[in-house]
C-alpha positions as CSV (number, residue, x, y, z in Angstrom):
1,M,18.9,41.1,113.0
2,F,20.7,37.8,112.3
3,N,22.8,37.2,115.4
4,R,25.0,34.3,116.6
5,K,22.1,32.7,118.5
6,N,20.0,32.6,115.3
7,F,22.9,31.2,113.3
8,T,23.4,28.4,115.9
9,R,19.7,27.4,115.6
10,V,19.9,27.3,111.8
11,A,23.1,25.3,111.8
12,A,21.5,22.7,114.2
13,T,18.4,22.5,111.9
14,V,20.7,21.8,108.9
15,A,22.6,19.1,110.8
16,A,19.4,17.4,111.8
17,T,18.2,17.4,108.2
18,V,21.5,15.7,107.2
19,M,20.9,12.9,109.7
20,V,17.3,12.4,108.6
21,L,18.3,12.2,104.9
22,G,20.9,9.6,105.7
23,A,22.9,10.7,102.6
24,I,23.8,14.1,101.3
25,A,26.0,15.7,98.7
26,D,25.8,19.1,97.0
27,I,22.1,20.0,97.2
28,G,22.3,21.3,93.7
29,T,23.7,18.1,92.3
30,A,21.7,17.1,89.2
31,Q,19.7,13.9,89.5
32,T,18.8,11.8,86.5
33,A,15.1,10.9,86.5
34,L,14.5,7.2,85.9
35,K,11.5,5.8,84.2
36,D,9.9,2.4,84.4
37,G,11.7,-0.3,82.4
38,E,14.6,2.1,81.7
39,T,18.3,1.1,81.6
40,V,21.0,3.8,82.0
41,N,24.8,3.7,82.0
42,G,26.8,5.3,84.8
43,F,30.4,5.9,85.6
44,I,31.8,6.4,89.1
45,R,35.2,8.0,88.9
46,T,37.5,9.8,91.3
47,G,35.8,13.2,90.6
48,S,32.3,11.9,91.3
49,P,30.2,13.7,94.0
50,T,30.7,12.6,97.6
51,F,27.7,11.5,99.7
52,R,27.3,10.8,103.4
53,F,25.1,7.9,104.3
54,R,24.4,5.4,107.0
55,N,22.8,2.0,106.8
56,Q,19.8,2.6,109.0
57,S,18.6,-0.9,108.6
58,R,21.3,-2.0,111.0
59,A,21.4,-0.6,114.5
60,G,24.6,1.2,115.4
61,A,25.9,1.4,111.8
62,P,28.3,4.3,111.5
63,T,27.9,7.3,109.1
64,Q,30.1,6.8,106.0
65,S,31.2,8.8,103.0
66,A,31.4,7.5,99.4
67,I,31.5,8.8,95.9
68,G,28.7,8.0,93.4
69,D,25.7,9.1,91.5
70,A,22.2,10.3,92.4
71,Y,19.0,9.5,90.6
72,S,15.3,10.2,91.2
73,L,12.2,8.0,90.4
74,T,8.5,8.6,90.8
75,A,6.4,5.8,92.2
76,Q,2.8,5.3,93.2
77,R,1.8,3.7,96.4
78,G,1.9,-0.1,96.0
79,D,4.4,-0.1,93.2
80,V,7.0,-2.8,93.6
81,I,10.2,-1.1,92.7
82,E,13.1,-3.3,91.5
83,I,16.5,-1.8,91.0
84,S,19.6,-3.6,89.8
85,V,23.1,-2.5,89.0
86,D,25.6,-4.5,87.0
87,P,29.3,-3.4,86.9
88,E,30.7,-3.6,83.4
89,D,33.5,-5.9,82.3
90,G,36.9,-4.5,83.4
91,S,35.3,-2.5,86.3
92,N,36.2,-3.3,89.9
93,L,33.2,-1.4,91.1
94,K,31.4,-2.8,94.2
95,P,28.2,-0.8,94.4
96,I,26.1,0.3,97.4
97,L,22.4,1.1,96.7
98,V,20.5,3.4,99.0
99,L,16.8,4.3,98.4
100,L,15.4,7.4,100.2
101,A,11.7,8.1,100.7
102,P,10.0,11.2,99.4
103,Q,9.8,14.4,101.6
104,T,11.4,12.9,104.7
105,G,14.5,11.4,102.9
106,K,14.4,8.5,105.2
107,Q,16.2,5.4,104.1
108,V,13.7,2.7,103.0
109,A,16.0,0.2,101.3
110,Y,19.7,-0.6,101.3
111,D,22.1,-3.1,99.7
112,A,25.8,-3.6,99.6
113,T,26.1,-7.3,98.6
114,L,23.5,-8.4,96.0
115,N,23.5,-5.4,93.6
116,L,19.7,-5.5,93.8
117,L,17.0,-3.6,95.6
118,R,13.3,-4.6,95.8
119,Y,10.9,-2.3,97.7
120,R,7.1,-1.9,97.8
121,A,6.3,1.8,97.8
122,T,4.2,2.8,100.9
123,T,4.1,6.4,99.9
124,A,3.5,8.0,96.5
125,G,6.1,10.6,95.4
126,T,9.6,11.1,94.1
127,Y,12.2,8.7,95.7
128,R,15.9,9.4,95.6
129,L,18.4,6.6,94.6
130,L,22.1,6.7,95.4
131,V,24.5,4.4,93.5
132,L,27.7,4.6,95.5
133,A,31.1,2.9,95.3
134,Q,32.6,0.9,98.1
135,P,36.1,2.0,99.2
136,N,38.8,1.7,96.6
137,T,36.4,0.6,93.8
138,R,35.5,2.6,90.6
139,G,34.1,1.9,87.2
140,R,31.2,1.9,84.7
141,Y,27.9,0.2,85.4
142,T,24.4,-0.4,84.0
143,L,21.4,0.6,86.1
144,S,17.9,-0.9,85.5
145,V,14.6,0.0,87.2
146,D,11.2,-1.8,86.9
147,G,7.9,-1.7,88.7
148,L,7.2,2.1,88.6
149,S,3.5,2.9,88.2
150,G,2.9,0.0,85.9
151,A,3.6,-2.9,88.2
152,S,1.2,-5.7,87.5
153,A,-1.2,-7.0,90.1
154,Q,0.4,-10.4,89.9
155,V,3.9,-9.1,90.7
156,S,2.5,-7.2,93.6
157,Q,0.6,-10.2,94.8
158,A,3.8,-12.4,94.6
159,D,5.7,-9.9,96.8
160,Q,2.7,-9.7,99.2
161,V,2.6,-13.4,99.5
162,M,6.3,-13.5,100.4
163,T,6.2,-10.8,103.0
164,D,2.7,-11.0,104.5
165,V,1.8,-14.7,104.1
166,L,5.1,-16.6,104.1
167,R,7.1,-13.9,106.0
168,L,10.2,-14.5,103.9
169,R,12.8,-12.0,102.9
170,V,13.0,-11.6,99.1
171,I,16.4,-11.5,97.4
172,G,17.6,-11.6,93.8
173,C,17.4,-14.9,92.0
174,G,20.8,-14.4,90.3
175,V,22.8,-15.6,93.3
176,P,23.6,-19.3,94.1
177,N,22.0,-21.6,96.8
178,V,18.7,-19.9,97.0
179,A,15.1,-21.2,97.5
180,R,13.0,-20.4,94.4
181,I,9.3,-20.1,95.0
182,K,6.8,-20.3,92.2
183,I,3.8,-18.0,93.0
184,G,1.4,-18.2,90.1
185,S,3.4,-17.4,87.0
186,D,6.0,-15.4,88.9
187,E,9.0,-16.5,90.9
188,R,10.6,-15.1,94.1
189,C,13.8,-16.1,95.8
190,T,15.0,-16.2,99.4
191,R,17.6,-17.7,101.6
192,D,15.4,-17.9,104.7
193,I,14.6,-21.5,103.9
194,E,16.5,-24.5,102.5
195,A,17.6,-24.1,98.9
196,G,15.4,-25.8,96.3
197,Q,12.4,-25.3,94.0
198,Y,9.1,-24.7,95.7
199,T,5.5,-24.0,94.6
200,Y,2.9,-21.9,96.5
201,D,-0.6,-23.2,97.0
202,A,-3.0,-20.3,97.3
203,T,-5.7,-22.5,98.8
204,T,-3.6,-23.8,101.7
205,K,-1.3,-20.7,101.8
206,R,1.7,-23.0,102.0
207,I,4.7,-24.0,99.9
208,S,5.8,-27.5,99.0
209,L,9.2,-28.6,97.8
210,V,9.4,-29.8,94.2
211,D,11.9,-32.6,94.4
212,T,13.1,-33.3,90.9
213,R,16.0,-35.5,92.2
214,R,13.5,-37.9,93.8
215,D,11.5,-38.2,90.6
216,L,14.7,-38.8,88.6
217,L,15.7,-41.8,90.8
218,A,12.3,-43.3,90.5
219,Q,12.2,-43.0,86.7
220,R,15.8,-43.9,85.8
221,L,16.5,-46.6,88.4
222,Q,13.0,-48.1,88.6
223,L,13.0,-47.6,92.4
224,S,10.3,-47.0,95.0
225,V,11.7,-44.0,96.8
226,L,10.6,-43.6,100.4
227,E,9.2,-40.4,101.8
228,R,11.9,-40.4,104.4
229,C,14.8,-42.7,105.5
230,P,13.7,-45.3,108.2
231,G,15.6,-45.9,111.4
232,A,18.6,-48.2,111.7
233,G,18.0,-51.9,111.1
234,T,15.7,-51.5,108.1
235,P,17.3,-52.8,104.9
236,V,17.1,-50.0,102.3
237,A,19.1,-48.7,99.4
238,Q,20.5,-45.4,100.6
239,I,21.5,-43.2,97.7
240,V,23.4,-39.9,97.8
241,V,22.8,-37.6,94.9
242,N,24.9,-34.6,94.1
243,D,22.8,-31.8,92.5
244,P,24.9,-30.1,89.8
245,Q,22.9,-26.9,90.2
246,D,24.0,-26.1,93.8
247,G,26.8,-28.7,94.3
248,R,25.1,-30.1,97.4
249,D,24.6,-33.7,98.4
250,Y,21.1,-35.1,99.0
251,T,20.3,-38.5,100.6
252,Y,17.4,-40.7,99.6
253,C,16.2,-44.1,100.7
254,A,14.5,-46.7,98.5
255,T,13.1,-50.2,98.7
256,P,15.8,-52.6,97.5
257,N,15.1,-54.7,94.4
258,R,16.9,-57.3,92.3
259,F,19.2,-54.7,90.7
260,V,19.7,-52.3,93.6
261,R,20.3,-54.2,96.8
262,A,20.3,-52.8,100.3
263,G,23.4,-50.7,100.9
264,S,24.9,-47.3,100.3
265,Y,25.3,-45.8,96.8
266,R,26.2,-42.6,95.0
267,Y,24.3,-41.6,91.9
268,N,25.7,-39.3,89.2
269,I,22.9,-37.4,87.5
270,T,25.0,-36.3,84.6
271,S,26.4,-39.7,83.6
272,D,23.4,-41.7,84.9
273,E,25.7,-44.0,86.9
274,L,25.0,-45.7,90.2
275,T,28.1,-46.6,92.2
276,A,28.1,-48.8,95.4
277,V,29.9,-47.1,98.3
278,T,30.0,-50.0,100.6
279,A,29.1,-53.7,100.3
280,T,25.4,-54.5,100.6
281,T,24.3,-55.7,104.0
282,P,23.6,-59.5,103.9
283,T,20.1,-60.5,104.9
284,T,19.2,-63.6,106.9
285,P,18.2,-66.4,104.5
286,T,14.7,-67.6,104.9
287,T,13.7,-71.3,105.0
288,P,12.5,-72.4,101.6
289,T,8.9,-73.4,101.5
290,T,7.8,-76.8,100.1
291,P,6.6,-76.4,96.5
292,T,2.9,-77.0,96.0
293,T,1.2,-78.5,93.1
294,P,0.7,-75.8,90.4
295,T,-2.9,-74.8,89.7
296,T,-4.4,-72.8,86.8
297,P,-3.6,-69.1,87.5
298,T,-6.5,-67.1,88.8
299,T,-7.0,-63.4,89.2
300,P,-4.9,-62.4,92.2
301,T,-6.9,-61.5,95.3
302,T,-5.8,-60.0,98.6
303,S,-5.9,-63.4,100.3
304,Q,-4.0,-65.1,97.4
305,P,-1.3,-62.8,96.2
306,D,0.4,-63.7,92.9
307,S,4.0,-64.2,93.9
308,R,5.3,-64.4,90.3
309,R,3.6,-61.1,89.3
310,Q,4.8,-59.5,92.5
311,M,8.4,-60.6,91.9
312,L,8.4,-59.2,88.4
313,Q,7.1,-55.8,89.7
314,T,9.4,-55.7,92.8
315,D,12.6,-57.2,91.6
316,Y,12.6,-56.1,87.9
317,G,10.5,-52.9,88.1
318,L,8.1,-54.2,85.5
319,T,4.5,-53.0,85.0
320,V,2.7,-56.3,84.5
321,L,-0.4,-56.3,82.4
322,D,-3.6,-58.1,83.5
323,T,-3.7,-60.1,80.3
324,C,-1.4,-60.8,77.4
325,P,-2.6,-59.3,74.2
326,P,-2.3,-61.1,70.8
327,A,0.5,-58.8,69.6
328,R,3.4,-59.2,72.0
329,G,6.4,-58.0,69.9
330,S,6.8,-54.8,71.9
331,L,6.3,-56.4,75.3
332,V,8.3,-58.3,77.8
333,V,6.9,-61.9,77.8
334,V,8.0,-64.0,80.7
335,T,7.3,-67.8,81.0
336,F,7.5,-69.5,84.4
337,P,7.8,-73.3,83.8
338,E,6.6,-75.1,86.9
339,A,6.2,-79.0,86.9
340,T,3.6,-79.8,84.2
341,Q,2.4,-76.3,83.6
342,S,3.8,-73.0,82.5
343,Y,2.6,-69.5,83.5
344,V,3.0,-66.6,81.0
345,Y,3.1,-62.9,82.0
346,C,3.3,-59.8,79.8
347,A,4.7,-56.4,80.9
348,N,5.8,-53.1,79.5
349,P,9.6,-52.9,78.9
350,N,11.8,-50.6,81.0
351,R,15.5,-49.5,81.0
352,L,16.5,-52.7,82.8
353,V,14.4,-55.3,80.8
354,T,14.0,-54.8,77.1
355,A,11.2,-56.2,75.0
356,G,11.5,-59.8,74.2
357,E,10.7,-63.4,75.4
358,Y,12.2,-64.6,78.6
359,T,12.1,-67.8,80.8
360,Y,12.4,-67.6,84.5
361,N,15.1,-69.9,85.9
362,S,14.0,-70.9,89.4
363,A,17.5,-72.3,90.2
364,T,19.4,-69.0,89.6
365,G,16.4,-66.6,90.1
366,N,17.2,-64.9,86.8
367,L,15.3,-64.0,83.6
368,E,16.9,-65.8,80.7
369,A,16.3,-64.8,77.1
370,A,14.2,-67.6,75.5
371,R,16.0,-69.5,72.8
372,K,14.2,-70.3,69.6
373,P,14.5,-73.9,68.4
374,A,16.8,-74.5,65.5
375,P,15.0,-75.4,62.3
376,E,15.2,-79.1,61.2
377,C,17.5,-79.9,58.3
378,T,15.6,-81.1,55.1
379,I,18.5,-82.0,52.9
380,T,21.9,-83.4,54.2
381,L,25.0,-84.4,52.2
382,G,27.7,-86.4,54.0
383,G,26.2,-85.6,57.3
384,V,26.3,-81.8,56.6
385,C,23.1,-79.9,56.5
386,I,22.6,-78.3,53.1
387,V,19.0,-77.0,53.2
388,K,17.1,-76.1,56.4
């Protein structure tokens, strides 16, 4: 006999089942089965089924109701399931994604902001996916799923590195201001660390920042960029670079040279322009040393540094060759006239000093283009040169 007491017990069991599932609609609602690599189109409208759900990943989250669609997908243990939903043009849909485990129906993944779920299956079986609409939103969407039963070992390894080794939360790479980590040939994104491009070293199990802005300053401006900015009082060229990818400012310090003095600058990556922000800080002049009698140049040693060679490298960013080759047409050739002797150096050209012959002017401290002597006149007429 089915009495009121038995009915109460059954009703309580059904209610408990609803809370475990975390989301429920008509039990008989058809569920589209999703396959690996498949893309399906959906449409959430006013007449779509209503589901009750609760974000169990956040303590104290209330139970809510929303309309949407239900799907099923079969995964093996270890599969890295990646689900993304893209609202179509003209749709004001703001989706909520809820993934429920096999048998228990417990929520294992939830998203209401990124339109992306990524989950490593801990249990083999058929999972249930709900694509729901946030309040007052409707529209068509495209749903994609990857990683079912055919997830590569490398993809799984990349996720394992993120969660088990680096202990970083993985999010979709399609959002701005994220840290992109290269793991083997795969890439994962997170916001748990500073935005930028990183690489993972499997030997040390650590990540290192790939600083393309630093390399750009060194190459384009011929600067020796320091690892970090020194304390106050040290004369450096402090350069602020705005990264067009994330719109943020990054500050670097470099050793001053003849072209970039100590001071503050802004560098525009797009236009390749360096602009001074404030006037350079004057330095205390040093007492000039008494010139010594020039000697034949010798190979520089630690105890006898070649000041001319060092000046070309530091002030002009030139890579000075050990010896000048016979063919010098494509090189920078600099002559230092000193008393009764001249010293000649050859170097590879750069963006600041092009190939050619120069003379160092000790009075101005500049490299001056060498002037070729004018040819003598062989035939003159009335004081006017006719043939040279």
